PDB file of C-alpha atoms in Angstrom:
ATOM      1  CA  UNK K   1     -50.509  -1.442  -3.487  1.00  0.00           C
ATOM      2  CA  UNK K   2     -53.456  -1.079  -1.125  1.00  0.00           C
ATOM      3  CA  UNK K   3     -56.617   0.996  -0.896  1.00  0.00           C
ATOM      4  CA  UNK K   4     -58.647   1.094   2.240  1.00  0.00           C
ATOM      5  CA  UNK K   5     -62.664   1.369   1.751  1.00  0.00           C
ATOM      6  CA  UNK K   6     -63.143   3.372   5.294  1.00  0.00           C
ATOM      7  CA  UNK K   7     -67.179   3.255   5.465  1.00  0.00           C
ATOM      8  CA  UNK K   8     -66.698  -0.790   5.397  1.00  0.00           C
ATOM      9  CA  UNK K   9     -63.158  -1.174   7.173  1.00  0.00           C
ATOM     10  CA  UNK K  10     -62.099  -2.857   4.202  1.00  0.00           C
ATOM     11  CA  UNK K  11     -58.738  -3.051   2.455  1.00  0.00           C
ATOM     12  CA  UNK K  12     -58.202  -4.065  -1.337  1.00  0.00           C
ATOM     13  CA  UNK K  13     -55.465  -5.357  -3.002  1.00  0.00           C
ATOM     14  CA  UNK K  14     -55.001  -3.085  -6.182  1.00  0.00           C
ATOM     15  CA  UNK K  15     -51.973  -4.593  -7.910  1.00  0.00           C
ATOM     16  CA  UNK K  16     -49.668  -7.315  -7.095  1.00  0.00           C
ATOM     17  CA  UNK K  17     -46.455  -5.566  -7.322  1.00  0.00           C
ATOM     18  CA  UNK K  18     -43.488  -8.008  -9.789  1.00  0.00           C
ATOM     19  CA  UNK K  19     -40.363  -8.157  -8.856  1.00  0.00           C
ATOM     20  CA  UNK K  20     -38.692  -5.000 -10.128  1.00  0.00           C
ATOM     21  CA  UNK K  21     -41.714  -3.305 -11.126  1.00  0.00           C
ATOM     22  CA  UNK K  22     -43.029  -1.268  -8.111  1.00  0.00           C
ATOM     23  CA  UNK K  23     -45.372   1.105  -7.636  1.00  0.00           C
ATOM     24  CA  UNK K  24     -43.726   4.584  -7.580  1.00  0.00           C
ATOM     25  CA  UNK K  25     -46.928   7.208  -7.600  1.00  0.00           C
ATOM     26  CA  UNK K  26     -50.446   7.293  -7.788  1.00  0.00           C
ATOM     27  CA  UNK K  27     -53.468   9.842  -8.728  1.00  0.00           C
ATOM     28  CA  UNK K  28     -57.273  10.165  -8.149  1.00  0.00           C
ATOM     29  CA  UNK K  29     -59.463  10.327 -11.257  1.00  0.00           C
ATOM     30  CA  UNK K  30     -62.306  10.428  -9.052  1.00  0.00           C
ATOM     31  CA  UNK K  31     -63.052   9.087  -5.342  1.00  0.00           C
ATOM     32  CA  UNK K  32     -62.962   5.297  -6.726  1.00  0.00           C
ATOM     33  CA  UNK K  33     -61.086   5.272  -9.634  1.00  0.00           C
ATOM     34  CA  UNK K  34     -57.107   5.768  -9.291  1.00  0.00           C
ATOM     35  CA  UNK K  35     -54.288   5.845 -11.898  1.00  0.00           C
ATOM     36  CA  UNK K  36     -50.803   4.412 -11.136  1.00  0.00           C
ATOM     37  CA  UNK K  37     -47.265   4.316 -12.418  1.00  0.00           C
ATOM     38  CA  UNK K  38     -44.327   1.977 -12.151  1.00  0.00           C
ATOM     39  CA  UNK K  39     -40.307   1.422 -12.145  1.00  0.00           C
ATOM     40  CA  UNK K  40     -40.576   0.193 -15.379  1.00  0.00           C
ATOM     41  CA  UNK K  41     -42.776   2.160 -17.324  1.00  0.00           C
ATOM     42  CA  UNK K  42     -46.275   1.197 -17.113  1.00  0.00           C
ATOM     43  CA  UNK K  43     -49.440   3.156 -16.199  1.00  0.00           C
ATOM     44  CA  UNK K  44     -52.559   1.482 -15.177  1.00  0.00           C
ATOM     45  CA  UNK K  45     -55.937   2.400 -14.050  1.00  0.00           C
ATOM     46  CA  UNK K  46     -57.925   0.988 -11.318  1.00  0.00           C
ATOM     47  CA  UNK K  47     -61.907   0.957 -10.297  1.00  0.00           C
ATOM     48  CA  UNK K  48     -61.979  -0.118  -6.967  1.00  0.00           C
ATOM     49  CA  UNK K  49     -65.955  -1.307  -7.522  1.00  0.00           C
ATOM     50  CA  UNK K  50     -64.825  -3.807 -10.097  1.00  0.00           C
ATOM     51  CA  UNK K  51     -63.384  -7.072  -9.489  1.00  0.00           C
ATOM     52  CA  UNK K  52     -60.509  -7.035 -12.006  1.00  0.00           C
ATOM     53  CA  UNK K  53     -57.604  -5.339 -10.929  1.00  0.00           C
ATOM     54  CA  UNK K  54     -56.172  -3.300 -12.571  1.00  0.00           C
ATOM     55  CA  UNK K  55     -58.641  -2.624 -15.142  1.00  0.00           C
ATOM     56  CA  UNK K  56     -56.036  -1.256 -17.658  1.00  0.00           C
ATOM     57  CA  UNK K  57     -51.882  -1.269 -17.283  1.00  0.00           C
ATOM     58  CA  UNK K  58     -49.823  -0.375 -20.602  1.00  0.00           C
ATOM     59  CA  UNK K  59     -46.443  -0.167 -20.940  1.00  0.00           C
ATOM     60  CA  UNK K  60     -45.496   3.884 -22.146  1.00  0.00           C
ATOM     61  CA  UNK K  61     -41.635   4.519 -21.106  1.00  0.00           C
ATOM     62  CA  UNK K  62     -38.897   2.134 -21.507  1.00  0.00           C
ATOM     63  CA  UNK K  63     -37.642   3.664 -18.324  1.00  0.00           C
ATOM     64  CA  UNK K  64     -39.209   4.349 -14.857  1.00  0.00           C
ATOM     65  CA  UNK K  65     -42.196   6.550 -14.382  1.00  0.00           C
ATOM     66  CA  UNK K  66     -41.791   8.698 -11.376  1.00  0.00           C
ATOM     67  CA  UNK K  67     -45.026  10.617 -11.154  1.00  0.00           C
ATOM     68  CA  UNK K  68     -48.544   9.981 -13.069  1.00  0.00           C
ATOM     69  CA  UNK K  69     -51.097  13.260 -12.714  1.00  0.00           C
ATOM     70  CA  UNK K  70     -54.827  13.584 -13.666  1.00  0.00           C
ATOM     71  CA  UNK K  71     -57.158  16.104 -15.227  1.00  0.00           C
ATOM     72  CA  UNK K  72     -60.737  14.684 -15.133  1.00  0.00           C
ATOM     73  CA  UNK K  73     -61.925  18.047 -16.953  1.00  0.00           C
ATOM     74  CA  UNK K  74     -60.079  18.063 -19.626  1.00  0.00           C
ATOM     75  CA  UNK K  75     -59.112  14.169 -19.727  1.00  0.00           C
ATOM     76  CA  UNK K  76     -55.581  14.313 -19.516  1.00  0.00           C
ATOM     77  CA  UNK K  77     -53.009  11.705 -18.025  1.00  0.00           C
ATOM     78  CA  UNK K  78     -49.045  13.238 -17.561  1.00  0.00           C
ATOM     79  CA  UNK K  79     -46.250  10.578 -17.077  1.00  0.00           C
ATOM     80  CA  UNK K  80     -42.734  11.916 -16.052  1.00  0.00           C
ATOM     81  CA  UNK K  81     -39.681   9.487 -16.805  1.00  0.00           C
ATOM     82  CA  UNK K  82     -36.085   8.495 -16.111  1.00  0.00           C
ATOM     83  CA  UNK K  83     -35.930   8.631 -20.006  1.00  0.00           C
ATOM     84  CA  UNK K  84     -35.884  12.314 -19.778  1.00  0.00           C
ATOM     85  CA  UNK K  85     -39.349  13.214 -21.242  1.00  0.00           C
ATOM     86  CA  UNK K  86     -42.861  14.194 -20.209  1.00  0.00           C
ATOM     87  CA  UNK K  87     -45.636  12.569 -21.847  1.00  0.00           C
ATOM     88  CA  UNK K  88     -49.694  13.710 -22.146  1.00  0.00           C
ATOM     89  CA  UNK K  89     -52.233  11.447 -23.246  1.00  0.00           C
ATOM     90  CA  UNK K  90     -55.886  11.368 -23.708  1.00  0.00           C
ATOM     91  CA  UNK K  91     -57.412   9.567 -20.696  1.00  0.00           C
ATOM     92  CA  UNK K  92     -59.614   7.823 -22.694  1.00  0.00           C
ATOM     93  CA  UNK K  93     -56.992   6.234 -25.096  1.00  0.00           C
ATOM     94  CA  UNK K  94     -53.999   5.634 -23.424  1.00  0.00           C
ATOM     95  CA  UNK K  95     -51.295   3.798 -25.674  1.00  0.00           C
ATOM     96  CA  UNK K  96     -47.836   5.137 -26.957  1.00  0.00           C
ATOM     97  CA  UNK K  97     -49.774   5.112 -30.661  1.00  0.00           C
ATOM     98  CA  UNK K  98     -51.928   7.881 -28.940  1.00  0.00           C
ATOM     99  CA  UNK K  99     -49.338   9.889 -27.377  1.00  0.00           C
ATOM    100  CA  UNK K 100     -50.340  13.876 -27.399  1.00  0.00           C
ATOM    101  CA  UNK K 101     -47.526  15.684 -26.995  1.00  0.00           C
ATOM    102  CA  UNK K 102     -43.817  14.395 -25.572  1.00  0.00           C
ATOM    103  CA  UNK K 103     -41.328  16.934 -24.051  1.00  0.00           C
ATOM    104  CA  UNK K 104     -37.475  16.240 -23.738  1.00  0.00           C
ATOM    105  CA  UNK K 105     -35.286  17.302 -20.717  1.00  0.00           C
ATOM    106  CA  UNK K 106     -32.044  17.050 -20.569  1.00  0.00           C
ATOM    107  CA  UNK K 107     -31.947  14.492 -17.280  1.00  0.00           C
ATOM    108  CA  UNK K 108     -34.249  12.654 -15.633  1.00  0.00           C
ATOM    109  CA  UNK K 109     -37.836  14.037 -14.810  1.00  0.00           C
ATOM    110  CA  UNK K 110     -38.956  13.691 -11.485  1.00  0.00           C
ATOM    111  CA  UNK K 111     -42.384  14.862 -11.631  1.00  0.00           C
ATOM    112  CA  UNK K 112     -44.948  16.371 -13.762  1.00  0.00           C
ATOM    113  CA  UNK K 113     -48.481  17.723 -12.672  1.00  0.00           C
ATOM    114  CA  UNK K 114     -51.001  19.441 -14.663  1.00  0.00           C
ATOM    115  CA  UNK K 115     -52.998  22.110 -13.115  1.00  0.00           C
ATOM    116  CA  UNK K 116     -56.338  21.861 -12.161  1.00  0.00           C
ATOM    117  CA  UNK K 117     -58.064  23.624 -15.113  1.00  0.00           C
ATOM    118  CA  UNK K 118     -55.556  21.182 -16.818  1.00  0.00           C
ATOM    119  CA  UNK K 119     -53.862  24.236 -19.519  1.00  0.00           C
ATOM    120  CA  UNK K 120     -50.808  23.902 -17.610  1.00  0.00           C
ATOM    121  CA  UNK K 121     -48.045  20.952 -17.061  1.00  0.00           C
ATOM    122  CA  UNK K 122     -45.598  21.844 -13.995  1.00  0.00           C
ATOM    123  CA  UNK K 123     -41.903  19.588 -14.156  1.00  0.00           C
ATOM    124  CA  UNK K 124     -39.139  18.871 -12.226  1.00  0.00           C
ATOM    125  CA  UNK K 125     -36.241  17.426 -13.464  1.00  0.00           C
ATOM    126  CA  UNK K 126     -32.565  16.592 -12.628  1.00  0.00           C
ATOM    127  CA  UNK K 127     -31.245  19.216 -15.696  1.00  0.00           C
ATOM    128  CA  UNK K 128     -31.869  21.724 -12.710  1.00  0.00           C
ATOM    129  CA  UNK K 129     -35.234  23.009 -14.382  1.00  0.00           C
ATOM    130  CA  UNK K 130     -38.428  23.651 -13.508  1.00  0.00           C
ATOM    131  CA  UNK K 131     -40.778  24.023 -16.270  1.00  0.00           C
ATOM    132  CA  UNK K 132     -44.334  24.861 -17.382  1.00  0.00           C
ATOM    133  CA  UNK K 133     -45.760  23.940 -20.322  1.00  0.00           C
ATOM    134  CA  UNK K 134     -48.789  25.194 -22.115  1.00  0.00           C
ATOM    135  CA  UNK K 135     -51.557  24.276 -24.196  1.00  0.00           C
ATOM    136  CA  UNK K 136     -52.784  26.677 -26.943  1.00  0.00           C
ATOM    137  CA  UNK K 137     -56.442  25.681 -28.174  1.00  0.00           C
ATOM    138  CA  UNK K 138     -56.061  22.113 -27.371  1.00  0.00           C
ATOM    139  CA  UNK K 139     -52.452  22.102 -28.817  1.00  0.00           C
ATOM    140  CA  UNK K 140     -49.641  21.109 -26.388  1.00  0.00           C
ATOM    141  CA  UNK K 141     -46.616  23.514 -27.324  1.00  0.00           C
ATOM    142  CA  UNK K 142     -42.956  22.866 -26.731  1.00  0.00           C
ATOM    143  CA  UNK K 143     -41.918  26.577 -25.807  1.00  0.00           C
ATOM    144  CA  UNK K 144     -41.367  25.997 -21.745  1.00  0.00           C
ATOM    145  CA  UNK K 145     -41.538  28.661 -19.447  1.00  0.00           C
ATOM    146  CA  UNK K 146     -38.143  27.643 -17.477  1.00  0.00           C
ATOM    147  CA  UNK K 147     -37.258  28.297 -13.890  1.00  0.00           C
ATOM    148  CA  UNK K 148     -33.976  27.140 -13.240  1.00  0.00           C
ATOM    149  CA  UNK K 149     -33.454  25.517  -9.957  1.00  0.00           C
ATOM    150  CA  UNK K 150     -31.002  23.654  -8.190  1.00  0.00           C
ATOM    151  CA  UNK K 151     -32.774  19.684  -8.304  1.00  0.00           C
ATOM    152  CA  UNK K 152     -30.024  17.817  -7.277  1.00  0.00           C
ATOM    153  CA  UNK K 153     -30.876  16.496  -4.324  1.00  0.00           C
ATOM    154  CA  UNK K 154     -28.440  13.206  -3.987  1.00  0.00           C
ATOM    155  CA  UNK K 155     -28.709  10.123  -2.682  1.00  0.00           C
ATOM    156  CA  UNK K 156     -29.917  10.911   1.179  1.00  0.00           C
ATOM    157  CA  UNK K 157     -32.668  13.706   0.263  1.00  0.00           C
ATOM    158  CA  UNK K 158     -35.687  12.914  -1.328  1.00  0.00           C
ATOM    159  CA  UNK K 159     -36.066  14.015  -4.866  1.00  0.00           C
ATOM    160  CA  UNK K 160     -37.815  17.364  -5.340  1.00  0.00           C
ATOM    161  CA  UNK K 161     -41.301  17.405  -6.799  1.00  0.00           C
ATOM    162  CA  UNK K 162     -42.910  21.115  -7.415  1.00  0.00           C
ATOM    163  CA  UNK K 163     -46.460  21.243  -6.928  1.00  0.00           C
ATOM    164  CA  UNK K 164     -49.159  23.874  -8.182  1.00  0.00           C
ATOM    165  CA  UNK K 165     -51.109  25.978  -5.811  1.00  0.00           C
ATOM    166  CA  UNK K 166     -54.626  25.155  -6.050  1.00  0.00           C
ATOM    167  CA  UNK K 167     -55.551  28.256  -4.525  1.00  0.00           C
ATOM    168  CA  UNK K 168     -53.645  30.767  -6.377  1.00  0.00           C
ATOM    169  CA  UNK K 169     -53.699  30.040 -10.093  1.00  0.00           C
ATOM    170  CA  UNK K 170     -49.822  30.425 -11.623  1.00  0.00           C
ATOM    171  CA  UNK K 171     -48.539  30.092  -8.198  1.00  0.00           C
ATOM    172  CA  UNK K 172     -46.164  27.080  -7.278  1.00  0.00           C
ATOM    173  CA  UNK K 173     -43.939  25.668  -4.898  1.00  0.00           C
ATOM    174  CA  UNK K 174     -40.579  23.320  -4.233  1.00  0.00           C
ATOM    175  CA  UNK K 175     -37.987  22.467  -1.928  1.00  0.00           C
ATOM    176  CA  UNK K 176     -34.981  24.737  -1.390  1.00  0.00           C
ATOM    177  CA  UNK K 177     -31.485  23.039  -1.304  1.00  0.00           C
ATOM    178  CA  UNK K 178     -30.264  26.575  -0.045  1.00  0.00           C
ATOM    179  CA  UNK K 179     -29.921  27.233   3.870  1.00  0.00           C
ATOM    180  CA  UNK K 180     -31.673  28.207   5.858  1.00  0.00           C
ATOM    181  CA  UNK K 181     -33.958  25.424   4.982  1.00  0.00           C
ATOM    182  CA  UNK K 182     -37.293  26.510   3.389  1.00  0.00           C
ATOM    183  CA  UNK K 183     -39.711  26.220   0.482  1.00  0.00           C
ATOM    184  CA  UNK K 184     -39.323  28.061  -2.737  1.00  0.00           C
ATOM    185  CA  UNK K 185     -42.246  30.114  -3.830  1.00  0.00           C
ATOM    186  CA  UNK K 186     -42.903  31.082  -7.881  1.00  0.00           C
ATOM    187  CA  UNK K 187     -45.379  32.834  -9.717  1.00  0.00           C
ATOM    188  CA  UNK K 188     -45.831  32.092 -13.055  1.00  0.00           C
ATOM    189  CA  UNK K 189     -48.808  34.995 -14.104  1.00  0.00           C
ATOM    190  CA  UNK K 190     -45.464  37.325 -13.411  1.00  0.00           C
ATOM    191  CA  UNK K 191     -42.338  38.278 -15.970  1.00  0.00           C
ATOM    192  CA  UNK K 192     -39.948  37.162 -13.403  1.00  0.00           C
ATOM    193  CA  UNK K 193     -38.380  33.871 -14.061  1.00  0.00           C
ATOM    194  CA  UNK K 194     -36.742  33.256 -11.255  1.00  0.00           C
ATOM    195  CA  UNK K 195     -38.023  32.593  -6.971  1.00  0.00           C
ATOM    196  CA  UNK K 196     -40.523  34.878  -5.969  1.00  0.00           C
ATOM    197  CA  UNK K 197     -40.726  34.170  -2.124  1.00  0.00           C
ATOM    198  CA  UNK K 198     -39.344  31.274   0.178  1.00  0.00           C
ATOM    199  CA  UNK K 199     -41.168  29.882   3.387  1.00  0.00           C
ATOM    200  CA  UNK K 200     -39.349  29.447   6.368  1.00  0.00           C
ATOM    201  CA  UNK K 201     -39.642  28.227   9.995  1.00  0.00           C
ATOM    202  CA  UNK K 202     -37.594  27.764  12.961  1.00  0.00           C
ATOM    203  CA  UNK K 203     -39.706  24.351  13.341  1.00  0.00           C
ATOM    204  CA  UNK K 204     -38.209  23.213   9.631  1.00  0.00           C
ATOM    205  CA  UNK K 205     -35.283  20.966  10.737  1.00  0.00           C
ATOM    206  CA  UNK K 206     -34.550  19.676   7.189  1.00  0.00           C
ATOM    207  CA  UNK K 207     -35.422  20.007   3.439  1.00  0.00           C
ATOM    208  CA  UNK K 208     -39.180  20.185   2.795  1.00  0.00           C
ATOM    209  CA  UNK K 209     -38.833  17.777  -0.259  1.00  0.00           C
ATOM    210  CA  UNK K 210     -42.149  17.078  -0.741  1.00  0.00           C
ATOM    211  CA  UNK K 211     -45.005  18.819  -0.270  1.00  0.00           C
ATOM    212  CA  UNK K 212     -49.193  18.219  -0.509  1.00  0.00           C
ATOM    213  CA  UNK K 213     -52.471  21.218  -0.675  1.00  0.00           C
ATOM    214  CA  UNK K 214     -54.887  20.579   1.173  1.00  0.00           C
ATOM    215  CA  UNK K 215     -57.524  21.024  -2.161  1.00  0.00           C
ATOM    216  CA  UNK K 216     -60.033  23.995   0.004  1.00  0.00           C
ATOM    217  CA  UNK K 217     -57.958  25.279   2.459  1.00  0.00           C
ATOM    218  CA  UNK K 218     -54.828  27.240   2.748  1.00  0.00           C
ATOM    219  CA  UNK K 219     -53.078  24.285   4.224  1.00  0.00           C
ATOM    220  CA  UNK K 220     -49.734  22.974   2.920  1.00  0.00           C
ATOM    221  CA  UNK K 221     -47.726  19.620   4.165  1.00  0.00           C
ATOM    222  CA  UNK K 222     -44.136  19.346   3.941  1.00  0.00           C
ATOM    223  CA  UNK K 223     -41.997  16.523   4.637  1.00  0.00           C
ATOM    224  CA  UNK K 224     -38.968  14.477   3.473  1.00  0.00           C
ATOM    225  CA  UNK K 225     -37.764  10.916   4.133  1.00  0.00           C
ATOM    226  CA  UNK K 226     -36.257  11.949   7.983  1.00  0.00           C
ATOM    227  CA  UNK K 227     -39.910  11.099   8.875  1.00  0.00           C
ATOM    228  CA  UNK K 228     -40.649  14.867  10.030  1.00  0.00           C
ATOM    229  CA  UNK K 229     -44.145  16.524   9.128  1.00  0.00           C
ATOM    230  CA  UNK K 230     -44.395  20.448   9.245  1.00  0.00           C
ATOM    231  CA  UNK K 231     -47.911  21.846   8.466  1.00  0.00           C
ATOM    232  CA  UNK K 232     -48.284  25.426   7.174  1.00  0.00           C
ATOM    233  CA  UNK K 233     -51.150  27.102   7.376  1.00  0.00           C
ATOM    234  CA  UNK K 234     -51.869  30.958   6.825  1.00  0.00           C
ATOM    235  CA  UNK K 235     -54.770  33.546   7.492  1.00  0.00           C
ATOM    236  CA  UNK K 236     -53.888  35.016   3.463  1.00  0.00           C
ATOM    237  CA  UNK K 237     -53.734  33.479   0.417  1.00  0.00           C
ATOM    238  CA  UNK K 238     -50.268  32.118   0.204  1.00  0.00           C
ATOM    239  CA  UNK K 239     -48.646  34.252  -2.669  1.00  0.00           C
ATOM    240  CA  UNK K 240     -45.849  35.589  -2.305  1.00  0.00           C
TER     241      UNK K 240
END
C-alpha cells in the first residue's frame, strides 16, 4: 500500500502486503495518520512522519475485514467482517480484550461507517440489510434500525457499500440492483423504513456500487468495477 506526499513528490511504502493478507480498505484519522484493514483480519495504524511502518497492526477478526471507518471526535474505530459482525473500539486501545460493542448479521458485512458526529454506525451486509446502529450516552445498543435491501450483488458487480450523507444528517445512500439503474436514497430522521428517493441518469450505464462525498460540497462519485465514473452534483441539498 502506497501514500504519495504531493508537496515533496514523494511516495511511501506503508505496508508490505503478505501473501494472502492484502489490503482491502483504508481511513483518514487525520491528514497524516491513516488506519487500514486486511483479508485476514488485522487493523493497523500508520503515521506517515514516522519511520516505522505500520506503527500498530492487531489481529481483531478471524475472518476478512472489508471496511475500517474513523471518528477522530469521539475516538472510535468500526471493522466490518466476513465473520458476520461489526465491531467498535476505542481508538486509543485497540485489542479484541477492548472490544466496545460487537453486532451479529446474519451474512457477511460488507461495510460499516460511523457518521461524522460518530452516534451513528451505517452497515451493509449480504443478509440483505442495511442497518444503523446507535449509541445511547456512550453505550452502543443492539436494537438496529433495519432497511432491508437487496445486497446481493454476485460475482461480476462490486459489493454494495452505503455511505452517510455528510451534508444531510440521517440521510444515506447505496446502489440499486433494480432497473433502471440508479442510487437508492434513505432517510433515517423519518418513520419510514424503507427507500425514500432513487437517483437516476441517462449517463448511468451500470450499477453505481460504490459511491464517495465530496466532505463540503454537494458532490457525489459513483462508480463500479466497469471502470465508469459518473459525478452528481446538485444546486439543493440532496434529500430526497
Amino acid at each position: 500500500m502506497l501514500s504519495r506526499v504531493f508537496s515533496h513528490q514523494e511516495f511511501i511504502t506503508i505496508r508490505e502486503d503478505a501473501e494472502g493478507d492484502g489490503s482491502t480498505d483504508f481511513n483518514f484519522i487525520e491528514p497524516r495518520v491513516l488506519a487500514y484493514c486486511t483479508s485476514r483480519g488485522y487493523v493497523g495504524v500508520v503515521d506517515t512522519r514516522d519511520k516505522k511502518h505500520p506503527s500498530w497492526e492487531n489481529q481483531l477478526h478471524d475472518k476478512k475485514i472489508g471496511s475500517v471507518s474513523v471518528c477522530s471526535k469521539t475516538n472510535t474505530l468500526v471493522t466490518a467482517s466476513n465473520d458476520c459482525t461489526v465491531a467498535v473500539f476505542d481508538l486509543r486501545k485497540v485489542n479484541r480484550k477492548s472490544t466496545l460493542a460487537s453486532f451479529s448479521h446474519g451474512r457477511a458485512v460488507s461495510n460499516g461507517v460511523i457518521s461524522e458526529n460518530g452516534q451513528s454506525i451505517l452497515t451493509t451486509s449480504y443478509d440483505d440489510t442495511l442497518r444503523i446502529y446507535s449509541t445511547v450516552k456512550g453505550n452502543w445498543k443492539d436494537k438496529p434500525r433495519v432497511y432491508k435491501h437487496d445486497n446481493n450483488t454476485g460475482r461480476w458487480i462490486t459489493k454494495f457499500k452505503a455511505e452517510w450523507y455528510p451534508q444531510e444528517p440521517g440521510v444515506f445512500v447505496c446502489g440499486s440492483m433494480k432497473r433502471p439503474h440508479g442510487l437508492d436514497v434513505f432517510d433515517a430522521s423519518t418513520t419510514e423504513h424503507s427507500i425514500a428517493g432513487k437517483l437516476m441518469s441517462e449517463y448511468l450505464s451500470a450499477i453505481p456500487a460504490r459511491h464517495a462525498f465530496h466532505p463540503e460540497m454537494d458532490v457525489l462519485a459513483t462508480g463500479n468495477a466497469s471502470g465508469r465514473l459518473c459525478i452528481w452534483t446538485t444546486s439543493r441539498k440532496l434529500a430526497p
